[in-house]
Each structure stands twice: as structure tokens, then as C-alpha cells.
CSV table of C-alpha atoms in Angstrom, one decimal:
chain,number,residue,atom,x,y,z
A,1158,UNK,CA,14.4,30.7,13.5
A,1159,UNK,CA,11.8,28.8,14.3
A,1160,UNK,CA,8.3,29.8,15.9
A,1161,UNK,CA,5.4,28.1,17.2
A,1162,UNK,CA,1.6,29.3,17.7
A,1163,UNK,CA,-0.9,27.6,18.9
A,1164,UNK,CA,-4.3,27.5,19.1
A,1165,UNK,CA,-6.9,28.2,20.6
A,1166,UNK,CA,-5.2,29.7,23.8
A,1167,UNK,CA,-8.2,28.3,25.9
A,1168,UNK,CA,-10.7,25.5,25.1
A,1169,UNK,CA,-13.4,24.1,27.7
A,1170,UNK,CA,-15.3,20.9,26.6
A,1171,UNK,CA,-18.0,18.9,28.2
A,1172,UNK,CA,-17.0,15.4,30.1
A,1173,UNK,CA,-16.9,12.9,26.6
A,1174,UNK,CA,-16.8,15.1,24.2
A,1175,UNK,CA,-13.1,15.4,21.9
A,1176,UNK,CA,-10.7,18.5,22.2
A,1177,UNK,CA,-8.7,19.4,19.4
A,1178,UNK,CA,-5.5,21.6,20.0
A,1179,UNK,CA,-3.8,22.5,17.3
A,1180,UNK,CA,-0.1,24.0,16.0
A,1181,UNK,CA,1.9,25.4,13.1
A,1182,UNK,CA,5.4,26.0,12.8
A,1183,UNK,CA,7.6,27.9,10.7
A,1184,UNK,CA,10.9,25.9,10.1
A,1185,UNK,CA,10.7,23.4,7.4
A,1186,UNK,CA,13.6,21.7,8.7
A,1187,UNK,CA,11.9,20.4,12.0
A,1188,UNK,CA,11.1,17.1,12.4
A,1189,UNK,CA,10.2,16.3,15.8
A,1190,UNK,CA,6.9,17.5,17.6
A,1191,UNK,CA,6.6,16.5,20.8
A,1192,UNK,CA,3.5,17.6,23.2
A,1193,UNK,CA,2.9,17.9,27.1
A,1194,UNK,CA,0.5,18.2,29.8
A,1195,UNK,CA,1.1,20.4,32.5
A,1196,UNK,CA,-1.4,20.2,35.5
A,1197,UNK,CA,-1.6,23.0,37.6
A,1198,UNK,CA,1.4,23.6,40.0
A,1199,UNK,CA,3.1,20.3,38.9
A,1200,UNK,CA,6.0,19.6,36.5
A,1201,UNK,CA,5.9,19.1,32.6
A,1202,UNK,CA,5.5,15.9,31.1
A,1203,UNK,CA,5.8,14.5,27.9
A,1204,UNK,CA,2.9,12.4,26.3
A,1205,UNK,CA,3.1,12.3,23.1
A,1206,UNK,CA,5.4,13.0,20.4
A,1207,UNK,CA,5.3,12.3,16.4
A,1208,UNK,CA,8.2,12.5,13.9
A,1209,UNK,CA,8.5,13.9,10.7
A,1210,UNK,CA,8.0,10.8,8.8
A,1211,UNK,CA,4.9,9.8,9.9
A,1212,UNK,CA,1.3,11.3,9.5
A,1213,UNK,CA,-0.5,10.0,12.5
A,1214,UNK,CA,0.5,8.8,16.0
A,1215,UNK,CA,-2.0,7.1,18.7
A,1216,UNK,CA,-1.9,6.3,22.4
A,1217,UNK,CA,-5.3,5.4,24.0
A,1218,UNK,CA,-7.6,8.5,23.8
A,1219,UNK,CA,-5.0,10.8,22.8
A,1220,UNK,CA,-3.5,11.1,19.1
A,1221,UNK,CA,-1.4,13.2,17.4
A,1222,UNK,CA,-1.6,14.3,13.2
A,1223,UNK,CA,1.1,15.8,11.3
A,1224,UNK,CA,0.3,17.6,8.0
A,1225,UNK,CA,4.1,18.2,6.9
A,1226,UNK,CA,3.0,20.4,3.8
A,1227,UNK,CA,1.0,22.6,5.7
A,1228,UNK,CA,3.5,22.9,8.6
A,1229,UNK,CA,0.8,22.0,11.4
A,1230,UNK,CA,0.2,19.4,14.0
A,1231,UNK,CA,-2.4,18.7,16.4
A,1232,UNK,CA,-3.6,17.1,19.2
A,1233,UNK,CA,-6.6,14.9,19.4
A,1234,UNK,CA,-8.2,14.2,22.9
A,1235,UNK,CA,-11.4,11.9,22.8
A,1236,UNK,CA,-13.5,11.0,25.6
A,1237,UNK,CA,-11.9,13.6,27.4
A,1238,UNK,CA,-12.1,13.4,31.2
A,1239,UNK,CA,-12.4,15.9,34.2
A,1240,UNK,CA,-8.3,15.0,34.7
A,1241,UNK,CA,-7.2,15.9,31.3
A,1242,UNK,CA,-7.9,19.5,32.8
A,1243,UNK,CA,-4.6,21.1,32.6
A,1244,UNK,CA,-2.5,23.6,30.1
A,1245,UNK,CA,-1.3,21.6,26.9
A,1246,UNK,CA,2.0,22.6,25.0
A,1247,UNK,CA,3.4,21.8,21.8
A,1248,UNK,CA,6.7,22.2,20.5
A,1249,UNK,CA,9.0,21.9,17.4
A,1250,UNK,CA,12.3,21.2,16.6
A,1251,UNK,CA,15.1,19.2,14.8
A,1252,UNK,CA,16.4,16.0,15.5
A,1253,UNK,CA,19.1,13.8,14.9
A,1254,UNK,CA,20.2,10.5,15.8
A,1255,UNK,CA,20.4,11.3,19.5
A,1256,UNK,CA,20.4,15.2,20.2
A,1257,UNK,CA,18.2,17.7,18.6
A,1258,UNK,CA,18.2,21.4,18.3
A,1259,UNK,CA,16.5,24.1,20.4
A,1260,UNK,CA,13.0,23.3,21.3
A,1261,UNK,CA,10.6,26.0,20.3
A,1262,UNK,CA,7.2,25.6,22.7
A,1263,UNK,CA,4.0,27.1,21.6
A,1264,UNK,CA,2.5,29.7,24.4
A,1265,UNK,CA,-0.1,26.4,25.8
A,1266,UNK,CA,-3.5,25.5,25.8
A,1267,UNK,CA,-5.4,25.7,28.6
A,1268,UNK,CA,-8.2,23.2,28.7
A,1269,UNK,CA,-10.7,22.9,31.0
A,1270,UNK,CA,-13.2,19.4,31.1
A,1271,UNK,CA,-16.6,20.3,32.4
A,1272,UNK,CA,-18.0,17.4,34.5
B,520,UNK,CA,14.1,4.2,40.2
B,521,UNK,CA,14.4,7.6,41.5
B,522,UNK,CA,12.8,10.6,39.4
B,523,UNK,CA,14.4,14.0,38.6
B,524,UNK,CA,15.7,16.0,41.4
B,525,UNK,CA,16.1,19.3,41.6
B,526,UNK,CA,17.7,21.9,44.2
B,527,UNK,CA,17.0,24.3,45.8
B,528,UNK,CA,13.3,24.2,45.3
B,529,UNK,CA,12.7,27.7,46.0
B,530,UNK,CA,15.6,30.4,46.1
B,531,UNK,CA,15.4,34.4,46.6
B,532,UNK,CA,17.8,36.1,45.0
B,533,UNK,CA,18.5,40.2,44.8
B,534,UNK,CA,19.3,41.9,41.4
B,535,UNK,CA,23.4,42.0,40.9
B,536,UNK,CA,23.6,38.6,42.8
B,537,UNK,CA,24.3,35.0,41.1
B,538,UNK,CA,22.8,31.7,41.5
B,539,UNK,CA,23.6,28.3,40.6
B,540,UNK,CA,20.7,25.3,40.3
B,541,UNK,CA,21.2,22.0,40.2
B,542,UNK,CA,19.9,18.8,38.6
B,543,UNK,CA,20.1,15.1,39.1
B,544,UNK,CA,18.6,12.7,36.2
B,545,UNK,CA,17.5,9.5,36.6
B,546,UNK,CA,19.5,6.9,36.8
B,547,UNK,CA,21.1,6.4,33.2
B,548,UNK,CA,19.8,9.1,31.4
B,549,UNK,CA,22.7,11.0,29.9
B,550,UNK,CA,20.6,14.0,28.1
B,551,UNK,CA,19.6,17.0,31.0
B,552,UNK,CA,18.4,19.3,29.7
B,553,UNK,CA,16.7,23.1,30.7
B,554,UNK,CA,14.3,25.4,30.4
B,555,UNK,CA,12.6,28.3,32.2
B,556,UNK,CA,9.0,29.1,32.2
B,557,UNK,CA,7.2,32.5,33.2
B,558,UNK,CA,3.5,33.5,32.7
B,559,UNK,CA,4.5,35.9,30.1
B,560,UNK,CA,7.0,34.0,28.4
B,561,UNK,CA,6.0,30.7,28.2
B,562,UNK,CA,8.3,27.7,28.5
B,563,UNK,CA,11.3,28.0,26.7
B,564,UNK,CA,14.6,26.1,26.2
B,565,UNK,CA,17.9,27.5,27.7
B,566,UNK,CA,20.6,24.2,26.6
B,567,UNK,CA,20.8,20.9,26.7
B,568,UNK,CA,23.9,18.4,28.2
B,569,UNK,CA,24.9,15.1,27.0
B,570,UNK,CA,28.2,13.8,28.1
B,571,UNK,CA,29.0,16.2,29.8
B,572,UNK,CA,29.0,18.7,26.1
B,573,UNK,CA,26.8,21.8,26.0
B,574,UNK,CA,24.8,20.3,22.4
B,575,UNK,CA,22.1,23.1,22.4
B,576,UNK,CA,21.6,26.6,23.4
B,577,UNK,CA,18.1,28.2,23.3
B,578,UNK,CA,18.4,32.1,22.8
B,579,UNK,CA,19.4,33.4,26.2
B,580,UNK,CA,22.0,35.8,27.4
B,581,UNK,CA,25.4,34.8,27.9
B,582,UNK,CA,24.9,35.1,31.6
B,583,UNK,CA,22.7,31.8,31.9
B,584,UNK,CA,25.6,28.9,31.9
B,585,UNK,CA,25.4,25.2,32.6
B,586,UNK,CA,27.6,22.2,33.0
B,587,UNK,CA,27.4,18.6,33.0
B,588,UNK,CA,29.3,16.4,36.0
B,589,UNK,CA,30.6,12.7,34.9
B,590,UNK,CA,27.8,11.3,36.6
B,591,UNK,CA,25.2,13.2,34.4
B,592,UNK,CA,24.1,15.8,37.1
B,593,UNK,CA,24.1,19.6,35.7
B,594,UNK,CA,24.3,22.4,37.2
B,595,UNK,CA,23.0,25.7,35.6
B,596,UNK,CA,24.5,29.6,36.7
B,597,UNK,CA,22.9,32.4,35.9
B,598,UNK,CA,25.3,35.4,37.1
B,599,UNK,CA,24.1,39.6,37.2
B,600,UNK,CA,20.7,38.5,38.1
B,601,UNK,CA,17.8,40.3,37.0
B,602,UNK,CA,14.3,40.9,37.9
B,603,UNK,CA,13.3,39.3,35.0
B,604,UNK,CA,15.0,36.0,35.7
B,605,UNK,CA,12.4,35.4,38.1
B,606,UNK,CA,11.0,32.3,37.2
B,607,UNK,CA,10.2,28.2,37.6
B,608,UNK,CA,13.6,26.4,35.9
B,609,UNK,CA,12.5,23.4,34.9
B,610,UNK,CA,15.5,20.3,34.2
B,611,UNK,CA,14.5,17.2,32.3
B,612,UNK,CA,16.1,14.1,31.8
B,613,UNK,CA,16.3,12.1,28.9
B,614,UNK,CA,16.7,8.8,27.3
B,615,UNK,CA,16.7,7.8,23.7
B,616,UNK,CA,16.0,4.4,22.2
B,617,UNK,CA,15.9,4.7,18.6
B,618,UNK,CA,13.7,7.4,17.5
B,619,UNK,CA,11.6,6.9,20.9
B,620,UNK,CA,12.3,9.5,23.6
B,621,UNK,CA,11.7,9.1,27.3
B,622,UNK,CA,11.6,12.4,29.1
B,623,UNK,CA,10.9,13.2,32.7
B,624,UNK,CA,10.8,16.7,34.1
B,625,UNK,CA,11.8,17.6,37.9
B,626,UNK,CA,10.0,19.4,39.9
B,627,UNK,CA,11.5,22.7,39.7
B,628,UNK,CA,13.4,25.6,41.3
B,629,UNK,CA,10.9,29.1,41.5
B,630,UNK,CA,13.6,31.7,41.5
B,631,UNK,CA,12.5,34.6,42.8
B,632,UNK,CA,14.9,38.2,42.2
B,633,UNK,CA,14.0,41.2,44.4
């Protein structure tokens, strides 16, 4: 089955800097990585995602590359700001049309921005 | 437009007993689906609803369950309860438009078995 690490397992940057999270996964067959923030003592939510078929995905200061050969994606934060503080997950799995299989979630990066 | 609702928010439980959770989407999303998250654990997927059809079952014992009303809201059992069920169960709600999905978690039910 599929499995999902992640690194590193806690990252603290300085206010500005970029904060690179990164994953791999073991089943060829996924093709749908999504990623989300947790902040502490709230809920989950998704903010980005990326799909097999593409390399590279962008949304303001966050973006997310996918290097399908080497079976890792990661997350790029630039700019980062003191409320991007919060535990970051990844996860894999396979989709089609409209449902996909079981989501495997890395164990979360914690990352702190230092004002 | 409403968010995810979930209920009870917090529940204690004793070992042997059973519990049932419940979940209401948003408005129009037809995919709920679970998941459970501990410190040591992680998050991780128990199943996911669509039309009221089970589609996807994460690797969990047979006594966590789920169902899906006509209306979209689920329901998830988990019977013979252990002190390792202990736990934040998280429900999302989903909605596909092409490839693009729209997910939104509630907030949560801590289950807590003594």
C-alpha cells in the first residue's frame, strides 16, 4: 500500500524568509497530492493540491512541485509570515473522475515563523 | 452558506460502549468523508460517502462503520470501543468540478474512552 514520509518533522524560519516542506511516496499509481494547514486547535484545511499531470502548481506565496520520477512533492512557502505558523500535512492518493482512493497523510510539519 | 457541522463536539465514552458521530456537509456537496487524528498516529482516513455508497475504506477495524442519509449527512459508528479510539474525528465535505476539489473540514468530535 501506499506510504507517506515527510520531512523535516519541524522547521522554524525567520519572518520573509521561504520554507520548503517536502514528501515522497511509495505508490506509483497516485496521482493526486493534496496539502493542508492545520493551526493549532482548529480544523484541517485544504490549500493546495497538484495532480499527477502537472509539474508545478502556484497560489500567491505558496506553490506546490511534483517530480513524478522521483516519487516526491513539496511545498514552497515564500515570504512566509508569523500566521503561516501551524503543522503542514501532505497526502497521496489515487483519483478518478470524481472519487479517489484512500488518502495516505504524511505524519505533518510543524512550522514555526519567527517574527 | 453554512460550513461543516459536526455533533457532538465532545463525547466520553467507557471501553465496551458504542458511539455514533454525525456530520452535515455544506449545502450541495455530496462527498463526506472521515478521518481520525491522534498525536501518535497522525491523521488518517477511515471512508469516504458519496450518494449515499461507502466508495473508500482507509485501514480500520471492522467496528468503525458509517452511512450516508439522502440528504448527504453521514453518520459514523464505532461499536466495542477502545481506549485507543480516543481521538479528534474529523468529517470533510467535498465538491468536485473537474479535476478541482473544494474541501472543507468541520470542526470536530474529541472522543474521549475511559
Amino acid at each position: 500500500g501506499e506510504n507517506v514520509e515527510q520531512h523535516p518533522s519541524t522547521l522554524s524560519v525567520q519572518e520573509g524568509d521561504s520554507a520548503v516542506i517536502k514528501c515522497t511516496y511509495s505508490d506509483s499509481a497516485s496521482n493526486y497530492f493534496p496539502w493542508y494547514k492545520q493551526e493549532l486547535g482548529k480544523r484541517p484545511q485544504l490549500i493546495i493540491d497538484i495532480r499527477s499531470n502537472v509539474g508545478e502548481k502556484k497560489d500567491q506565496r505558496i506553490a506546490v512541485t511534483l517530480n513524478k520520477t522521483a516519487k516526491h512533492f513539496s511545498l514552497h512557502i515564500t515570504e512566509t509570515q508569523p500566521e503561516d505558523s501551524a503543522v503542514y500535512f501532505c497526502a497521496a492518493t489515487l483519483h478518478e473522475k470524481t472519487s479517489y482512493d484512500k488518502v495516505i497523510f504524511g505524519p505533518g510539519t510543524s512550522l514555526s515563523v519567527i517574527p | 452558506k453554512a460550513g461543516v457541522t459536526q455533533t457532538p463536539r465532545y463525547l466520553i465514552k467507557t471501553r465496551g460502549q458504542q458511539v455514533t458521530l454525525s456530520c452535515s456537509p455544506i449545502s450541495g456537496h455530496r462527498s463526506v468523508s472521515w478521518y481520525q487524528q491522534t498525536p501518535g498516529q497522525g491523521l488518517q482516513f477511515l471512508f469516504e460517502y458519496f450518494s449515499e455508497t461507502q466508495r473508500n475504506k482507509g485501514n480500520f477495524p471492522g467496528r468503525f462503520s458509517g452511512r450516508q442519509f439522502s440528504n448527504s449527512r453521514s453518520e459514523m459508528n464505532v461499536s466495542t470501543l477502545e481506549l485507543g479510539d480516543s481521538a479528534l474525528y474529523l468529517c470533510a465535505s467535498s465538491l468536485w468540478a473537474g479535476s478541482q476539489e473544494t474541501q472543507y473540514f468541520g470542526p470536530g468530535t474529541r472522543l474521549l474512552v475511559l
